[in-house]
Structure formats: structure tokens, C-alpha cells
Amino acid sequence: MTDALKRLSDEGVAIWLDDLSRKRITSGNLAELIDQSHVVGVTTNPAIFQKAISGGEGYEQQLTDLATRKVTVEEALRMITTVDVRDAADILRPVYDRTDGQDGRVSIEVDPRLAHNTPATIAEAKQLAWLVDRPNTLIKIPATKAGLPAITEVIGRGISVNVTLIFSLERYREVMDAYLAGLEKAKAAGLDLSLIHSVASFFVSRVDSEIDKRLDAVGTDEAKALKGKAALANARLAYEAYEEVFSSDRWTALERVGANKQRALWASTGVKDPAYKDTLYVDDLVAPNTVNTMPEATLEAAADHGQITGDTVRGTYEQARAELDAVAKLGISYDDVVQLLEDEGVEKFAASWNDLLKSTEAELERLAPTEA
């Protein structure tokens, strides 16, 4: 069942699960996925927590205790989510130890409503690192303009970071620059760079969803022939940028004192168009020293019928450029698409967070003890 996942791992792709819930932790399912499906990390986001906590299973006792203490809904939510992340981190700790800190990681996101507020993002990242208190945590910071200086500051303090919501090649280069600047800051502060890790989450399927919609609007045979190609092209050119930055003199100077490369992480790898094979963003994004974080359905599909044929990224850069150029020649603006996706990504996560606050508040009110 897991031969394809083993082949994927052997090619240098770390398999992370893009999901977490208390039931997954307490039932032993997460441990089982680590043991049997080559899962070596977990990512979360506000939408994932919204689904898990709204489902309710496993949270009632803690919610009752929090309601009895009359904590604020925001404090309650942070206590609930950090417990899940801490417990998942403990389950993944042997992987973390075995891989010298590269994998065995669990990600938790700063409040998405702070995406355009640099000081608040920094403060929240520090608080989350303190609350979870596990060395194998990654704090997720969005790759907005305001997020970039926050990434540098947080890395500079020795906190490991998962940079999320990256859609554009230009922004990805800015993210890598922010990471290197953070490492330089950490080095100047005398910190051990070997303990600082980072991934850069480059979103995939949403690019196809938006560009395919615009190609359909163009409606020509030429436009239809380009459907399902832009997301892979974009991700492959991101890996080209990764190879360039992490072979530079600036990087080499940091590597000499123990720094770790910021791996590219393929996010949003669940296929949204049923016309495409459900393992498209797994099979066709195989490259060394990358991460693919998959929803469970994609993980199961990859295990069952993934076609892992070796590196499917390097050597494709000219074709990828040609495909994005062909999309642009049809009047579809790359810059417009990636900015829209970033804006929508922030808005969707903020909406999920607000929904989660509302449902948590309702549960706290329901479970609050009646006054004598």
C-alpha cells in the first residue's frame, strides 16, 4: 500500500499530513500514519482547526474546564489548539530526533487577522512558541508584505518558521531573502544556527483553479490546452529559484556556520478539478529536499496509485517558463492572479478563524456552569 510513498520519501520528498484533530491524536491514527505511511510532519491552519473543533469530538472536557474558569474565547481557542499541536509534536519527536530536527515538525499559525500587522505577528509568534514549548514546532507566518520583516525578526530570535500563503515567484524570492536576513541576525546574536529550521509553503492547486477559470473564459482551443499546467509550472520555477538562492555566496557563508536550507514545501496539493488525476501535485512535483503536505485523501490516493518516477522538477524550467508565457499571451495577468490568491488566502483563513471563535464561544456558553 505504501510503496509509492516510500519511493517518494526515497526521492527526498518529506511527506507531511495537512490535517490535525484531537481524535487523530488520541485514537493512535497519527502514530499509525507515521509508522505505516511515511508521514514525518503535520501542518495545520485555521480552516483545519475550525473543522476539528467544530466537530467537537475530544474537546468537551477541556471546553468545560475553560468555561468554568470563564476565560475569554480567544484564550480558550489558543489553549485548545496549542494542546493539540504540543501532543502531535510529542508523537513526532522520535522523527525530529532521527532527522536532526529537519522533520518531525508540527506547524501552528499566527492569528490570520494579523497578516498585515508586523509587530503583532512577531508578538504572536513569540507567544505561540512559548505556549507550545516544543523544539519541533514551526510557527506559520503568512508571506504578506507585512509578514516579511516579521519572518526576519522571528528567525533572528531563533524561532523556526513555516512561511505560508506563497503564490508568486517574486514573493518567494523575498521570503528566502527574509529567511537569510533572519539567519544573519541570529548569527550576530550568537545563536546556534543549526537549531533554526524553516520551510516556505508554496501553494499549488489554487493557482490552477484561478488560471483555469480565466482560460475557460478565453475559450479558445489554445487556452483549453493550457489548463492544468500553470500551477506545476509556477512551482517548478519556484524550485529553480530555490536552487539559485541556496547555492549563492550569501548562503554558503551561513551554511559554513551550521545554517539549514529553507525547504520548499508544496501546499494546497489536493486536486480541486476532478478532470485531473488526484495525485497530480504529488507525482509531478518530486524534487530533492522538498516537503509535500497532503490532506488525507491525497495521501491515500498517492499510497494507492501514485506514480513516482523520479525527479519531475529539475530539467523542466524552460518548459515551465514557456507555459506561463503562453498564459500571459492570452491576456491573463500573472501578477493579478497571484495577488488575488494571496488576498483571498488571507481572507479565507481569517474567516475560518472568526467562524472558529464563534463556534468556540457558543460551546463555552453551553458548557458554562449555572450560577448558584
CSV table of C-alpha atoms in Angstrom, one decimal:
chain,number,residue,atom,x,y,z
A,1,MET,CA,0.0,0.0,0.0
A,2,THR,CA,2.8,2.4,0.8
A,3,ASP,CA,5.4,1.5,-1.8
A,4,ALA,CA,4.7,4.8,-3.7
A,5,LEU,CA,5.0,6.8,-0.5
A,6,LYS,CA,8.3,5.0,0.2
A,7,ARG,CA,9.6,5.8,-3.3
A,8,LEU,CA,8.5,9.5,-2.7
A,9,SER,CA,10.4,9.6,0.5
A,10,ASP,CA,13.4,8.0,-1.1
A,11,GLU,CA,13.4,10.7,-3.7
A,12,GLY,CA,14.0,13.3,-1.0
A,13,VAL,CA,10.3,14.5,-0.5
A,14,ALA,CA,9.2,14.7,3.1
A,15,ILE,CA,5.6,13.6,3.5
A,16,TRP,CA,3.6,15.8,5.9
A,17,LEU,CA,-0.1,15.5,6.7
A,18,ASP,CA,-2.1,18.6,6.2
A,19,ASP,CA,-4.6,17.9,9.0
A,20,LEU,CA,-4.8,17.6,12.8
A,21,SER,CA,-7.6,16.9,15.3
A,22,ARG,CA,-7.7,15.6,18.9
A,23,LYS,CA,-9.4,12.4,17.7
A,24,ARG,CA,-6.5,11.8,15.3
A,25,ILE,CA,-4.1,12.1,18.2
A,26,THR,CA,-5.9,10.1,20.8
A,27,SER,CA,-7.1,7.3,18.5
A,28,GLY,CA,-3.5,6.5,17.5
A,29,ASN,CA,-4.2,7.4,13.9
A,30,LEU,CA,-1.4,9.9,13.7
A,31,ALA,CA,1.1,7.5,15.2
A,32,GLU,CA,-0.1,4.9,12.7
A,33,LEU,CA,0.4,7.2,9.7
A,34,ILE,CA,3.9,7.9,10.9
A,35,ASP,CA,4.6,4.2,11.3
A,36,GLN,CA,2.9,2.9,8.1
A,37,SER,CA,2.6,5.8,5.6
A,38,HIS,CA,6.0,7.6,5.9
A,39,VAL,CA,4.4,10.7,7.4
A,40,VAL,CA,7.1,12.8,9.0
A,41,GLY,CA,5.3,16.1,9.8
A,42,VAL,CA,2.0,17.8,10.3
A,43,THR,CA,0.7,21.2,9.1
A,44,THR,CA,-2.4,23.0,10.5
A,45,ASN,CA,-4.3,26.1,9.5
A,46,PRO,CA,-7.3,28.0,10.8
A,47,ALA,CA,-9.6,26.0,8.5
A,48,ILE,CA,-8.3,22.7,9.8
A,49,PHE,CA,-8.8,23.7,13.4
A,50,GLN,CA,-12.3,25.1,12.6
A,51,LYS,CA,-13.3,21.7,11.1
A,52,ALA,CA,-11.7,19.7,14.0
A,53,ILE,CA,-13.1,21.8,16.9
A,54,SER,CA,-16.5,22.4,15.4
A,55,GLY,CA,-16.7,18.6,15.0
A,56,GLY,CA,-16.4,18.5,18.8
A,57,GLU,CA,-15.1,15.1,19.4
A,58,GLY,CA,-12.5,15.0,22.2
A,59,TYR,CA,-12.8,18.7,23.1
A,60,GLU,CA,-15.7,18.8,25.5
A,61,GLN,CA,-13.8,18.2,28.8
A,62,GLN,CA,-11.3,20.9,28.1
A,63,LEU,CA,-14.0,23.3,26.9
A,64,THR,CA,-15.9,22.6,30.1
A,65,ASP,CA,-12.9,23.4,32.2
A,66,LEU,CA,-12.2,26.6,30.2
A,67,ALA,CA,-15.9,27.6,30.6
A,68,THR,CA,-15.7,27.0,34.3
A,69,ARG,CA,-12.6,29.3,34.5
A,70,LYS,CA,-14.5,31.9,32.5
A,71,VAL,CA,-11.6,32.5,30.1
A,72,THR,CA,-12.1,34.7,27.0
A,73,VAL,CA,-12.9,32.9,23.8
A,74,GLU,CA,-9.6,33.9,22.3
A,75,GLU,CA,-7.7,32.5,25.2
A,76,ALA,CA,-9.8,29.3,25.1
A,77,LEU,CA,-9.0,28.8,21.4
A,78,ARG,CA,-5.3,29.2,21.9
A,79,MET,CA,-5.3,26.8,24.8
A,80,ILE,CA,-7.2,24.2,22.7
A,81,THR,CA,-5.1,24.5,19.6
A,82,THR,CA,-1.7,24.5,21.4
A,83,VAL,CA,-2.6,21.4,23.3
A,84,ASP,CA,-3.2,19.6,20.0
A,85,VAL,CA,0.0,20.9,18.5
A,86,ARG,CA,2.0,20.0,21.6
A,87,ASP,CA,0.6,16.5,21.7
A,88,ALA,CA,1.3,16.0,18.0
A,89,ALA,CA,4.8,17.3,18.4
A,90,ASP,CA,5.4,14.8,21.2
A,91,ILE,CA,4.2,11.9,18.9
A,92,LEU,CA,6.6,13.2,16.2
A,93,ARG,CA,9.5,13.8,18.5
A,94,PRO,CA,11.3,10.5,17.5
A,95,VAL,CA,11.2,11.6,13.9
A,96,TYR,CA,12.6,15.0,14.9
A,97,ASP,CA,15.5,13.3,16.8
A,98,ARG,CA,16.2,10.9,14.0
A,99,THR,CA,16.4,13.6,11.3
A,100,ASP,CA,18.4,16.1,13.4
A,101,GLY,CA,15.4,18.4,13.5
A,102,GLN,CA,14.6,18.6,9.8
A,103,ASP,CA,11.3,16.7,10.1
A,104,GLY,CA,9.1,15.6,12.9
A,105,ARG,CA,7.6,19.1,12.8
A,106,VAL,CA,4.2,20.4,13.6
A,107,SER,CA,3.1,23.9,12.3
A,108,ILE,CA,0.7,26.3,14.1
A,109,GLU,CA,-0.4,29.6,12.5
A,110,VAL,CA,-0.4,33.1,13.9
A,111,ASP,CA,-3.8,34.7,14.1
A,112,PRO,CA,-4.6,35.3,10.4
A,113,ARG,CA,-6.3,38.6,11.2
A,114,LEU,CA,-2.8,39.9,12.0
A,115,ALA,CA,-1.5,39.2,8.5
A,116,HIS,CA,-0.9,42.9,7.7
A,117,ASN,CA,0.4,43.9,11.1
A,118,THR,CA,4.2,43.2,11.5
A,119,PRO,CA,4.6,43.9,15.3
A,120,ALA,CA,1.5,41.9,16.2
A,121,THR,CA,2.6,39.0,14.1
A,122,ILE,CA,6.0,39.0,15.8
A,123,ALA,CA,4.4,39.1,19.3
A,124,GLU,CA,2.0,36.3,18.4
A,125,ALA,CA,4.8,34.1,17.0
A,126,LYS,CA,6.8,34.5,20.2
A,127,GLN,CA,3.7,33.8,22.3
A,128,LEU,CA,2.9,30.6,20.3
A,129,ALA,CA,6.5,29.3,20.5
A,130,TRP,CA,6.3,29.8,24.3
A,131,LEU,CA,2.9,28.3,24.7
A,132,VAL,CA,3.6,25.1,22.7
A,133,ASP,CA,7.1,24.9,24.1
A,134,ARG,CA,8.4,22.1,21.9
A,135,PRO,CA,11.5,22.3,19.8
A,136,ASN,CA,9.8,20.6,16.8
A,137,THR,CA,7.2,23.3,16.3
A,138,LEU,CA,7.1,25.6,13.3
A,139,ILE,CA,5.3,28.9,13.7
A,140,LYS,CA,3.4,29.8,10.5
A,141,ILE,CA,3.7,33.4,9.3
A,142,PRO,CA,1.9,34.5,6.1
A,143,ALA,CA,4.1,35.8,3.2
A,144,THR,CA,2.4,39.2,3.1
A,145,LYS,CA,4.4,42.3,2.7
A,146,ALA,CA,3.9,42.9,6.5
A,147,GLY,CA,4.9,39.2,7.1
A,148,LEU,CA,8.4,39.6,5.5
A,149,PRO,CA,10.0,41.7,8.3
A,150,ALA,CA,8.2,39.5,10.9
A,151,ILE,CA,9.9,36.4,9.4
A,152,THR,CA,13.3,38.0,9.7
A,153,GLU,CA,12.7,39.1,13.3
A,154,VAL,CA,11.3,35.8,14.4
A,155,ILE,CA,14.0,33.7,12.7
A,156,GLY,CA,16.6,36.2,14.2
A,157,ARG,CA,15.3,35.2,17.6
A,158,GLY,CA,15.9,31.5,17.0
A,159,ILE,CA,12.3,30.5,16.4
A,160,SER,CA,11.7,28.1,13.5
A,161,VAL,CA,9.1,29.3,10.9
A,162,ASN,CA,6.8,27.9,8.3
A,163,VAL,CA,6.2,30.7,5.8
A,164,THR,CA,2.7,30.2,4.4
A,165,LEU,CA,0.5,31.6,1.6
A,166,ILE,CA,3.2,32.0,-1.1
A,167,PHE,CA,1.8,32.2,-4.6
A,168,SER,CA,4.2,34.3,-6.6
A,169,LEU,CA,7.8,33.8,-7.7
A,170,GLU,CA,8.8,37.3,-6.7
A,171,ARG,CA,7.3,37.0,-3.3
A,172,TYR,CA,9.0,33.6,-2.8
A,173,ARG,CA,12.4,35.2,-3.5
A,174,GLU,CA,11.5,37.9,-0.9
A,175,VAL,CA,10.7,35.1,1.6
A,176,MET,CA,14.0,33.4,1.0
A,177,ASP,CA,15.7,36.8,1.4
A,178,ALA,CA,13.8,37.4,4.7
A,179,TYR,CA,15.0,34.0,5.9
A,180,LEU,CA,18.6,34.6,5.1
A,181,ALA,CA,18.4,38.1,6.8
A,182,GLY,CA,16.9,36.4,9.9
A,183,LEU,CA,19.8,33.8,10.0
A,184,GLU,CA,22.3,36.7,9.7
A,185,LYS,CA,20.6,38.4,12.6
A,186,ALA,CA,20.6,35.2,14.6
A,187,LYS,CA,24.3,34.7,13.9
A,188,ALA,CA,25.1,38.3,15.0
A,189,ALA,CA,23.2,37.5,18.3
A,190,GLY,CA,25.4,34.4,18.8
A,191,LEU,CA,22.6,31.9,18.3
A,192,ASP,CA,23.2,28.3,17.1
A,193,LEU,CA,22.0,28.4,13.5
A,194,SER,CA,21.9,24.6,13.3
A,195,LEU,CA,18.8,24.7,15.6
A,196,ILE,CA,16.8,27.0,13.3
A,197,HIS,CA,14.7,25.5,10.6
A,198,SER,CA,12.2,26.8,8.1
A,199,VAL,CA,10.0,25.8,5.2
A,200,ALA,CA,8.4,28.0,2.6
A,201,SER,CA,4.9,26.9,1.7
A,202,PHE,CA,4.3,27.5,-2.0
A,203,PHE,CA,0.6,27.0,-2.8
A,204,VAL,CA,-0.2,24.9,-5.9
A,205,SER,CA,-3.8,23.9,-6.7
A,206,ARG,CA,-5.3,27.3,-6.1
A,207,VAL,CA,-3.1,28.6,-9.0
A,208,ASP,CA,-4.7,26.2,-11.4
A,209,SER,CA,-8.2,26.9,-10.1
A,210,GLU,CA,-7.9,30.6,-10.8
A,211,ILE,CA,-6.0,30.4,-14.1
A,212,ASP,CA,-8.1,27.6,-15.4
A,213,LYS,CA,-11.2,29.7,-14.8
A,214,ARG,CA,-9.7,32.5,-16.8
A,215,LEU,CA,-8.6,30.1,-19.6
A,216,ASP,CA,-12.2,28.9,-19.8
A,217,ALA,CA,-13.3,32.5,-20.2
A,218,VAL,CA,-10.9,32.9,-23.1
A,219,GLY,CA,-12.4,29.8,-24.6
A,220,THR,CA,-10.1,29.0,-27.5
A,221,ASP,CA,-8.5,25.7,-28.2
A,222,GLU,CA,-5.2,27.2,-27.4
A,223,ALA,CA,-6.5,28.4,-24.0
A,224,LYS,CA,-8.0,25.0,-23.1
A,225,ALA,CA,-4.8,23.2,-24.0
A,226,LEU,CA,-3.1,25.2,-21.2
A,227,LYS,CA,-5.5,24.1,-18.4
A,228,GLY,CA,-3.8,22.3,-15.5
A,229,LYS,CA,-0.3,23.4,-16.4
A,230,ALA,CA,0.2,26.8,-14.7
A,231,ALA,CA,0.4,25.5,-11.1
A,232,LEU,CA,3.0,23.0,-11.8
A,233,ALA,CA,5.0,25.5,-14.0
A,234,ASN,CA,4.8,28.0,-11.2
A,235,ALA,CA,6.0,25.5,-8.5
A,236,ARG,CA,8.8,24.2,-10.7
A,237,LEU,CA,10.1,27.7,-11.3
A,238,ALA,CA,10.0,28.3,-7.6
A,239,TYR,CA,12.3,25.3,-7.2
A,240,GLU,CA,14.6,26.8,-9.7
A,241,ALA,CA,14.7,30.0,-7.6
A,242,TYR,CA,15.4,27.8,-4.5
A,243,GLU,CA,18.4,26.2,-6.2
A,244,GLU,CA,19.7,29.6,-7.2
A,245,VAL,CA,19.4,31.2,-3.8
A,246,PHE,CA,20.8,28.2,-1.8
A,247,SER,CA,23.9,28.0,-4.0
A,248,SER,CA,24.8,31.7,-3.6
A,249,ASP,CA,27.8,33.1,-1.8
A,250,ARG,CA,25.5,34.6,0.8
A,251,TRP,CA,24.0,31.2,1.6
A,252,THR,CA,27.4,29.5,1.6
A,253,ALA,CA,28.7,31.8,4.3
A,254,LEU,CA,25.7,30.9,6.5
A,255,GLU,CA,25.9,27.2,5.7
A,256,ARG,CA,29.5,27.2,6.9
A,257,VAL,CA,28.4,28.1,10.4
A,258,GLY,CA,25.6,25.4,10.5
A,259,ALA,CA,22.6,27.0,8.9
A,260,ASN,CA,19.9,24.8,7.4
A,261,LYS,CA,18.3,25.4,4.0
A,262,GLN,CA,14.8,26.7,3.9
A,263,ARG,CA,13.0,23.8,2.1
A,264,ALA,CA,10.3,24.4,-0.4
A,265,LEU,CA,7.0,23.0,0.8
A,266,TRP,CA,4.3,22.2,-1.7
A,267,ALA,CA,1.0,23.2,-0.1
A,268,SER,CA,-2.6,23.0,-1.3
A,269,THR,CA,-1.8,19.7,-3.1
A,270,GLY,CA,-5.3,18.3,-3.0
A,271,VAL,CA,-6.6,18.4,-6.6
A,272,LYS,CA,-9.7,20.6,-7.0
A,273,ASP,CA,-10.6,19.7,-10.6
A,274,PRO,CA,-11.9,16.1,-10.9
A,275,ALA,CA,-10.8,16.1,-14.5
A,276,TYR,CA,-7.2,15.9,-13.3
A,277,LYS,CA,-5.6,12.8,-11.7
A,278,ASP,CA,-5.9,13.1,-7.9
A,279,THR,CA,-2.1,12.6,-7.4
A,280,LEU,CA,-1.1,15.3,-9.9
A,281,TYR,CA,0.6,17.6,-7.4
A,282,VAL,CA,2.4,14.7,-5.8
A,283,ASP,CA,3.7,12.8,-8.9
A,284,ASP,CA,4.7,15.8,-10.8
A,285,LEU,CA,6.4,17.8,-8.0
A,286,VAL,CA,9.2,15.3,-7.0
A,287,ALA,CA,12.5,17.0,-6.2
A,288,PRO,CA,15.2,16.6,-3.5
A,289,ASN,CA,14.9,18.3,-0.2
A,290,THR,CA,11.3,19.3,-0.6
A,291,VAL,CA,8.2,18.8,1.5
A,292,ASN,CA,4.7,17.8,0.3
A,293,THR,CA,2.0,18.4,2.8
A,294,MET,CA,-1.1,16.4,1.8
A,295,PRO,CA,-4.7,16.2,3.0
A,296,GLU,CA,-5.5,12.7,4.0
A,297,ALA,CA,-7.5,11.9,0.8
A,298,THR,CA,-4.4,12.9,-1.3
A,299,LEU,CA,-2.1,10.9,1.0
A,300,GLU,CA,-4.3,7.8,0.5
A,301,ALA,CA,-4.5,8.3,-3.3
A,302,ALA,CA,-0.7,8.7,-3.5
A,303,ALA,CA,-0.3,5.5,-1.5
A,304,ASP,CA,-2.8,3.6,-3.6
A,305,HIS,CA,-1.9,4.7,-7.1
A,306,GLY,CA,0.8,7.4,-7.1
A,307,GLN,CA,3.3,7.2,-10.0
A,308,ILE,CA,6.7,8.1,-8.6
A,309,THR,CA,9.1,8.0,-11.4
A,310,GLY,CA,12.0,10.1,-10.0
A,311,ASP,CA,12.7,13.8,-10.2
A,312,THR,CA,9.9,15.6,-12.1
A,313,VAL,CA,11.0,19.1,-11.4
A,314,ARG,CA,14.7,19.7,-12.4
A,315,GLY,CA,15.1,19.9,-16.2
A,316,THR,CA,11.6,21.3,-16.7
A,317,TYR,CA,12.3,25.0,-16.2
A,318,GLU,CA,12.3,26.1,-19.9
A,319,GLN,CA,9.0,24.3,-20.5
A,320,ALA,CA,7.5,25.8,-17.3
A,321,ARG,CA,8.5,29.3,-18.5
A,322,ALA,CA,7.0,28.7,-21.9
A,323,GLU,CA,3.7,27.6,-20.3
A,324,LEU,CA,3.4,30.7,-18.1
A,325,ASP,CA,4.4,32.9,-21.1
A,326,ALA,CA,1.7,31.3,-23.2
A,327,VAL,CA,-0.9,32.0,-20.5
A,328,ALA,CA,0.3,35.6,-20.3
A,329,LYS,CA,0.0,36.0,-24.1
A,330,LEU,CA,-3.7,35.2,-23.8
A,331,GLY,CA,-4.1,38.3,-21.7
A,332,ILE,CA,-4.1,36.6,-18.3
A,333,SER,CA,-2.1,38.6,-15.8
A,334,TYR,CA,0.2,36.5,-13.6
A,335,ASP,CA,0.6,39.4,-11.2
A,336,ASP,CA,-3.1,39.9,-10.9
A,337,VAL,CA,-3.7,36.2,-10.3
A,338,VAL,CA,-1.1,35.8,-7.6
A,339,GLN,CA,-2.1,38.9,-5.7
A,340,LEU,CA,-5.8,37.9,-5.8
A,341,LEU,CA,-4.8,34.4,-4.4
A,342,GLU,CA,-2.8,36.0,-1.6
A,343,ASP,CA,-5.6,38.3,-0.7
A,344,GLU,CA,-8.2,35.5,-0.8
A,345,GLY,CA,-5.9,33.2,1.2
A,346,VAL,CA,-5.6,35.7,4.0
A,347,GLU,CA,-9.4,36.4,3.9
A,348,LYS,CA,-10.3,32.7,3.9
A,349,PHE,CA,-8.1,31.9,6.9
A,350,ALA,CA,-9.4,35.0,8.8
A,351,ALA,CA,-13.0,33.9,8.0
A,352,SER,CA,-12.3,30.4,9.3
A,353,TRP,CA,-10.7,31.9,12.4
A,354,ASN,CA,-13.8,34.0,13.0
A,355,ASP,CA,-16.1,31.1,12.5
A,356,LEU,CA,-14.0,29.1,14.9
A,357,LEU,CA,-14.2,31.9,17.5
A,358,LYS,CA,-18.0,31.9,17.2
A,359,SER,CA,-18.4,28.2,17.5
A,360,THR,CA,-16.0,28.0,20.4
A,361,GLU,CA,-17.9,30.9,22.1
A,362,ALA,CA,-21.1,29.0,21.7
A,363,GLU,CA,-19.6,25.9,23.2
A,364,LEU,CA,-18.2,27.8,26.2
A,365,GLU,CA,-21.7,29.3,26.8
A,366,ARG,CA,-23.3,25.9,26.5
A,367,LEU,CA,-20.9,24.3,29.0
A,368,ALA,CA,-20.7,27.1,31.4
A,369,PRO,CA,-21.8,26.1,35.0
A,370,THR,CA,-25.0,27.7,36.1
A,371,GLU,CA,-24.6,30.2,38.9
A,372,ALA,CA,-25.9,29.0,42.2
